[in-house]
Short mmCIF file of N, CA and C and ligand atoms in Angstrom, two decimals:
data_model
loop_
_atom_site.label_atom_id
_atom_site.label_comp_id
_atom_site.label_asym_id
_atom_site.label_seq_id
_atom_site.Cartn_x
_atom_site.Cartn_y
_atom_site.Cartn_z
N UNK A 1 145.00 76.80 88.67
CA UNK A 1 144.00 76.75 87.61
C UNK A 1 143.53 78.17 87.30
N UNK A 2 143.48 78.50 86.04
CA UNK A 2 143.05 79.82 85.62
C UNK A 2 141.56 79.80 85.27
N UNK A 3 140.84 80.76 85.83
CA UNK A 3 139.41 80.88 85.53
C UNK A 3 139.26 81.62 84.21
N UNK A 4 138.81 80.91 83.18
CA UNK A 4 138.70 81.52 81.85
C UNK A 4 137.28 81.98 81.55
N UNK A 5 136.38 81.86 82.55
CA UNK A 5 135.01 82.30 82.31
C UNK A 5 134.97 83.83 82.29
N UNK A 6 133.84 84.33 81.88
CA UNK A 6 133.67 85.77 81.72
C UNK A 6 132.64 86.27 82.72
N UNK A 7 132.86 87.47 83.26
CA UNK A 7 131.95 88.02 84.26
C UNK A 7 130.52 88.10 83.74
N UNK A 8 130.36 88.25 82.43
CA UNK A 8 129.01 88.38 81.86
C UNK A 8 128.17 87.12 82.09
N UNK A 9 128.86 85.98 82.23
CA UNK A 9 128.14 84.72 82.48
C UNK A 9 127.48 84.71 83.85
N UNK A 10 128.00 85.51 84.78
CA UNK A 10 127.47 85.55 86.14
C UNK A 10 126.76 86.86 86.45
N UNK A 11 126.75 87.78 85.49
CA UNK A 11 126.31 89.14 85.76
C UNK A 11 124.84 89.24 86.15
N UNK A 12 123.99 88.51 85.46
CA UNK A 12 122.58 88.60 85.79
C UNK A 12 121.91 89.85 85.25
N UNK A 13 120.64 89.94 85.48
CA UNK A 13 119.82 91.01 84.90
C UNK A 13 120.22 92.38 85.42
N UNK A 14 120.62 92.46 86.69
CA UNK A 14 120.93 93.76 87.28
C UNK A 14 122.00 94.49 86.47
N UNK A 15 122.87 93.74 85.84
CA UNK A 15 123.94 94.36 85.06
C UNK A 15 123.63 94.48 83.58
N UNK A 16 122.98 93.49 83.02
CA UNK A 16 122.93 93.40 81.56
C UNK A 16 121.58 93.68 80.92
N UNK A 17 120.50 93.68 81.68
CA UNK A 17 119.20 93.90 81.05
C UNK A 17 119.13 95.27 80.38
N UNK A 18 118.74 95.29 79.09
CA UNK A 18 118.59 96.58 78.43
C UNK A 18 117.27 97.26 78.77
N UNK A 19 116.37 96.51 79.43
CA UNK A 19 115.05 97.06 79.76
C UNK A 19 114.68 96.69 81.19
N UNK A 20 113.81 97.50 81.80
CA UNK A 20 113.34 97.19 83.14
C UNK A 20 112.26 96.10 83.07
N UNK A 21 111.73 95.66 84.21
CA UNK A 21 110.73 94.57 84.18
C UNK A 21 109.45 94.93 83.41
N UNK A 22 109.23 96.24 83.17
CA UNK A 22 108.07 96.67 82.39
C UNK A 22 108.38 96.74 80.90
N UNK A 23 109.63 96.48 80.52
CA UNK A 23 110.02 96.55 79.12
C UNK A 23 110.48 97.93 78.70
N UNK A 24 110.54 98.86 79.66
CA UNK A 24 111.00 100.22 79.33
C UNK A 24 112.53 100.23 79.27
N UNK A 25 113.11 100.99 78.33
CA UNK A 25 114.56 101.04 78.21
C UNK A 25 115.22 101.45 79.52
N UNK A 26 116.28 100.75 79.88
CA UNK A 26 117.00 101.01 81.13
C UNK A 26 118.35 101.60 80.75
N UNK A 27 118.52 102.90 81.04
CA UNK A 27 119.72 103.60 80.58
C UNK A 27 120.77 103.78 81.67
N UNK A 28 120.55 103.18 82.84
CA UNK A 28 121.51 103.29 83.94
C UNK A 28 122.86 102.74 83.48
N UNK A 29 123.94 103.53 83.64
CA UNK A 29 125.26 103.07 83.18
C UNK A 29 125.71 101.79 83.88
N UNK A 30 126.52 101.01 83.18
CA UNK A 30 127.00 99.73 83.72
C UNK A 30 127.79 99.91 85.01
N UNK A 31 128.60 100.96 85.10
CA UNK A 31 129.36 101.19 86.33
C UNK A 31 128.43 101.34 87.53
N UNK A 32 127.37 102.07 87.32
CA UNK A 32 126.40 102.29 88.40
C UNK A 32 125.70 100.98 88.78
N UNK A 33 125.38 100.20 87.78
CA UNK A 33 124.75 98.89 88.04
C UNK A 33 125.69 98.01 88.85
N UNK A 34 126.98 98.07 88.57
CA UNK A 34 127.95 97.28 89.34
C UNK A 34 127.93 97.68 90.81
N UNK A 35 127.84 98.99 91.06
CA UNK A 35 127.80 99.43 92.46
C UNK A 35 126.56 98.88 93.17
N UNK A 36 125.41 98.91 92.50
CA UNK A 36 124.20 98.35 93.11
C UNK A 36 124.37 96.86 93.34
N UNK A 37 125.00 96.16 92.41
CA UNK A 37 125.20 94.71 92.58
C UNK A 37 126.11 94.42 93.77
N UNK A 38 127.21 95.17 93.85
CA UNK A 38 128.14 94.97 94.96
C UNK A 38 127.43 95.24 96.29
N UNK A 39 126.64 96.31 96.33
CA UNK A 39 125.92 96.65 97.57
C UNK A 39 125.00 95.50 97.97
N UNK A 40 124.28 94.94 96.99
CA UNK A 40 123.35 93.84 97.30
C UNK A 40 124.09 92.60 97.80
N UNK A 41 125.19 92.26 97.15
CA UNK A 41 125.94 91.07 97.55
C UNK A 41 126.51 91.23 98.95
N UNK A 42 127.06 92.41 99.23
CA UNK A 42 127.61 92.64 100.57
C UNK A 42 126.51 92.63 101.61
N UNK A 43 125.37 93.24 101.28
CA UNK A 43 124.26 93.30 102.24
C UNK A 43 123.77 91.90 102.59
N UNK A 44 123.74 91.01 101.63
CA UNK A 44 123.24 89.65 101.85
C UNK A 44 124.30 88.80 102.54
N UNK A 45 125.55 88.95 102.13
CA UNK A 45 126.61 88.07 102.63
C UNK A 45 127.44 88.70 103.74
N UNK A 46 127.06 89.91 104.11
CA UNK A 46 127.63 90.71 105.19
C UNK A 46 128.98 90.30 105.72
N UNK A 47 129.01 89.38 106.64
CA UNK A 47 130.29 89.03 107.24
C UNK A 47 130.58 89.89 108.45
N UNK A 48 131.77 90.46 108.49
CA UNK A 48 132.21 91.17 109.69
C UNK A 48 131.71 92.62 109.72
N UNK A 49 132.02 93.33 110.80
CA UNK A 49 131.56 94.70 110.98
C UNK A 49 132.06 95.62 109.88
N UNK A 50 133.29 95.39 109.42
CA UNK A 50 133.85 96.23 108.36
C UNK A 50 133.01 96.12 107.09
N UNK A 51 132.63 94.88 106.73
CA UNK A 51 131.84 94.68 105.52
C UNK A 51 130.42 95.24 105.68
N UNK A 52 129.85 95.06 106.88
CA UNK A 52 128.51 95.61 107.11
C UNK A 52 128.53 97.14 107.05
N UNK A 53 129.58 97.75 107.58
CA UNK A 53 129.69 99.21 107.52
C UNK A 53 129.87 99.66 106.07
N UNK A 54 130.67 98.91 105.31
CA UNK A 54 130.87 99.24 103.90
C UNK A 54 129.55 99.18 103.15
N UNK A 55 128.77 98.13 103.39
CA UNK A 55 127.47 97.99 102.73
C UNK A 55 126.56 99.15 103.09
N UNK A 56 126.54 99.53 104.37
CA UNK A 56 125.71 100.66 104.82
C UNK A 56 126.13 101.95 104.12
N UNK A 57 127.44 102.21 104.10
CA UNK A 57 127.94 103.45 103.50
C UNK A 57 127.69 103.48 102.00
N UNK A 58 127.89 102.34 101.33
CA UNK A 58 127.67 102.28 99.89
C UNK A 58 126.19 102.50 99.57
N UNK A 59 125.31 101.89 100.35
CA UNK A 59 123.87 102.07 100.13
C UNK A 59 123.48 103.53 100.33
N UNK A 60 124.03 104.16 101.38
CA UNK A 60 123.73 105.57 101.63
C UNK A 60 124.20 106.43 100.45
N UNK A 61 125.41 106.16 99.97
CA UNK A 61 125.94 106.91 98.83
C UNK A 61 125.06 106.71 97.59
N UNK A 62 124.69 105.48 97.31
CA UNK A 62 123.88 105.19 96.12
C UNK A 62 122.52 105.87 96.22
N UNK A 63 121.93 105.85 97.41
CA UNK A 63 120.63 106.51 97.58
C UNK A 63 120.75 108.02 97.39
N UNK A 64 121.80 108.61 97.96
CA UNK A 64 121.99 110.06 97.86
C UNK A 64 122.21 110.52 96.43
N UNK A 65 122.84 109.67 95.62
CA UNK A 65 123.24 110.10 94.27
C UNK A 65 122.45 109.39 93.18
N UNK A 66 121.35 108.74 93.56
CA UNK A 66 120.58 107.94 92.60
C UNK A 66 120.02 108.80 91.48
N UNK A 67 120.23 108.35 90.25
CA UNK A 67 119.51 108.92 89.12
C UNK A 67 118.35 107.96 88.88
N UNK A 68 117.20 108.34 89.43
CA UNK A 68 116.07 107.42 89.51
C UNK A 68 115.64 106.85 88.15
N UNK A 69 115.26 105.59 88.19
CA UNK A 69 114.59 104.97 87.04
C UNK A 69 113.20 104.62 87.55
N UNK A 70 112.22 105.44 87.18
CA UNK A 70 110.88 105.32 87.73
C UNK A 70 110.08 104.22 87.05
N UNK A 71 109.35 103.46 87.86
CA UNK A 71 108.37 102.49 87.35
C UNK A 71 107.01 102.93 87.84
N UNK A 72 106.05 102.86 86.95
CA UNK A 72 104.70 103.34 87.25
C UNK A 72 103.83 102.19 87.78
N UNK A 73 103.12 102.49 88.88
CA UNK A 73 102.21 101.50 89.46
C UNK A 73 100.82 102.10 89.53
N UNK A 74 99.85 101.45 88.91
CA UNK A 74 98.47 101.92 88.94
C UNK A 74 97.86 101.64 90.31
N UNK A 75 96.80 102.39 90.64
CA UNK A 75 96.11 102.15 91.91
C UNK A 75 95.70 100.69 92.02
N UNK A 76 95.90 100.12 93.20
CA UNK A 76 95.50 98.74 93.45
C UNK A 76 94.90 98.67 94.84
N UNK A 77 93.59 98.47 94.89
CA UNK A 77 92.84 98.45 96.15
C UNK A 77 93.16 99.71 96.97
N UNK A 78 93.79 99.56 98.12
CA UNK A 78 94.04 100.71 99.01
C UNK A 78 95.35 101.43 98.72
N UNK A 79 96.08 100.96 97.72
CA UNK A 79 97.37 101.57 97.42
C UNK A 79 97.21 102.51 96.22
N UNK A 80 97.34 103.83 96.46
CA UNK A 80 97.16 104.79 95.36
C UNK A 80 98.23 104.61 94.28
N UNK A 81 97.94 105.16 93.10
CA UNK A 81 98.92 105.08 92.03
C UNK A 81 100.19 105.84 92.45
N UNK A 82 101.32 105.31 92.02
CA UNK A 82 102.59 105.91 92.40
C UNK A 82 103.69 105.47 91.44
N UNK A 83 104.81 106.13 91.54
CA UNK A 83 106.00 105.67 90.84
C UNK A 83 107.03 105.28 91.90
N UNK A 84 107.86 104.30 91.54
CA UNK A 84 108.91 103.86 92.46
C UNK A 84 110.19 103.62 91.68
N UNK A 85 111.28 104.06 92.26
CA UNK A 85 112.58 103.90 91.60
C UNK A 85 113.01 102.43 91.64
N UNK A 86 113.41 101.92 90.49
CA UNK A 86 113.88 100.55 90.39
C UNK A 86 115.10 100.31 91.27
N UNK A 87 115.92 101.33 91.46
CA UNK A 87 117.19 101.15 92.17
C UNK A 87 117.07 101.43 93.66
N UNK A 88 116.69 102.65 94.03
CA UNK A 88 116.72 103.03 95.44
C UNK A 88 115.37 102.84 96.14
N UNK A 89 114.32 102.51 95.38
CA UNK A 89 112.99 102.23 95.90
C UNK A 89 112.25 103.47 96.42
N UNK A 90 112.77 104.67 96.15
CA UNK A 90 112.04 105.89 96.51
C UNK A 90 110.67 105.87 95.84
N UNK A 91 109.64 106.31 96.59
CA UNK A 91 108.27 106.33 96.08
C UNK A 91 107.80 107.76 95.93
N UNK A 92 107.13 108.07 94.84
CA UNK A 92 106.43 109.34 94.68
C UNK A 92 104.97 109.02 94.41
N UNK A 93 104.10 109.56 95.29
CA UNK A 93 102.66 109.28 95.17
C UNK A 93 102.06 110.19 94.12
N UNK A 94 101.21 109.63 93.28
CA UNK A 94 100.62 110.38 92.18
C UNK A 94 99.21 110.85 92.51
N UNK A 95 98.62 110.34 93.59
CA UNK A 95 97.27 110.73 93.98
C UNK A 95 97.14 110.56 95.48
N UNK A 96 96.08 111.17 96.02
CA UNK A 96 95.83 111.04 97.44
C UNK A 96 95.26 109.64 97.73
N UNK A 97 95.50 109.13 98.91
CA UNK A 97 94.98 107.80 99.24
C UNK A 97 93.50 107.83 99.54
ZN1 ZN B 1 116.45 105.99 92.75
#
């Protein structure tokens, strides 16, 4: 049986959303989004040591080479205002706590 469906039907927001959850334009290239998707799927579905090592190495590579997409977070109670990357989750604090 030939699968005639299209990858776009299963792609989800990580691949196809033109905007981030705040509605800001998301310009991360599709190839890069695919790498993040593959990393997430492997991390969740792990399997054997080879796959776990691949997930670890891919995550390290993606973090090292991330072109950050910053999301702004206003101060909330004890958490100072900050920006956080949608992809690698790096945080930059905008004020002292
Ligand atoms: Zn990043």
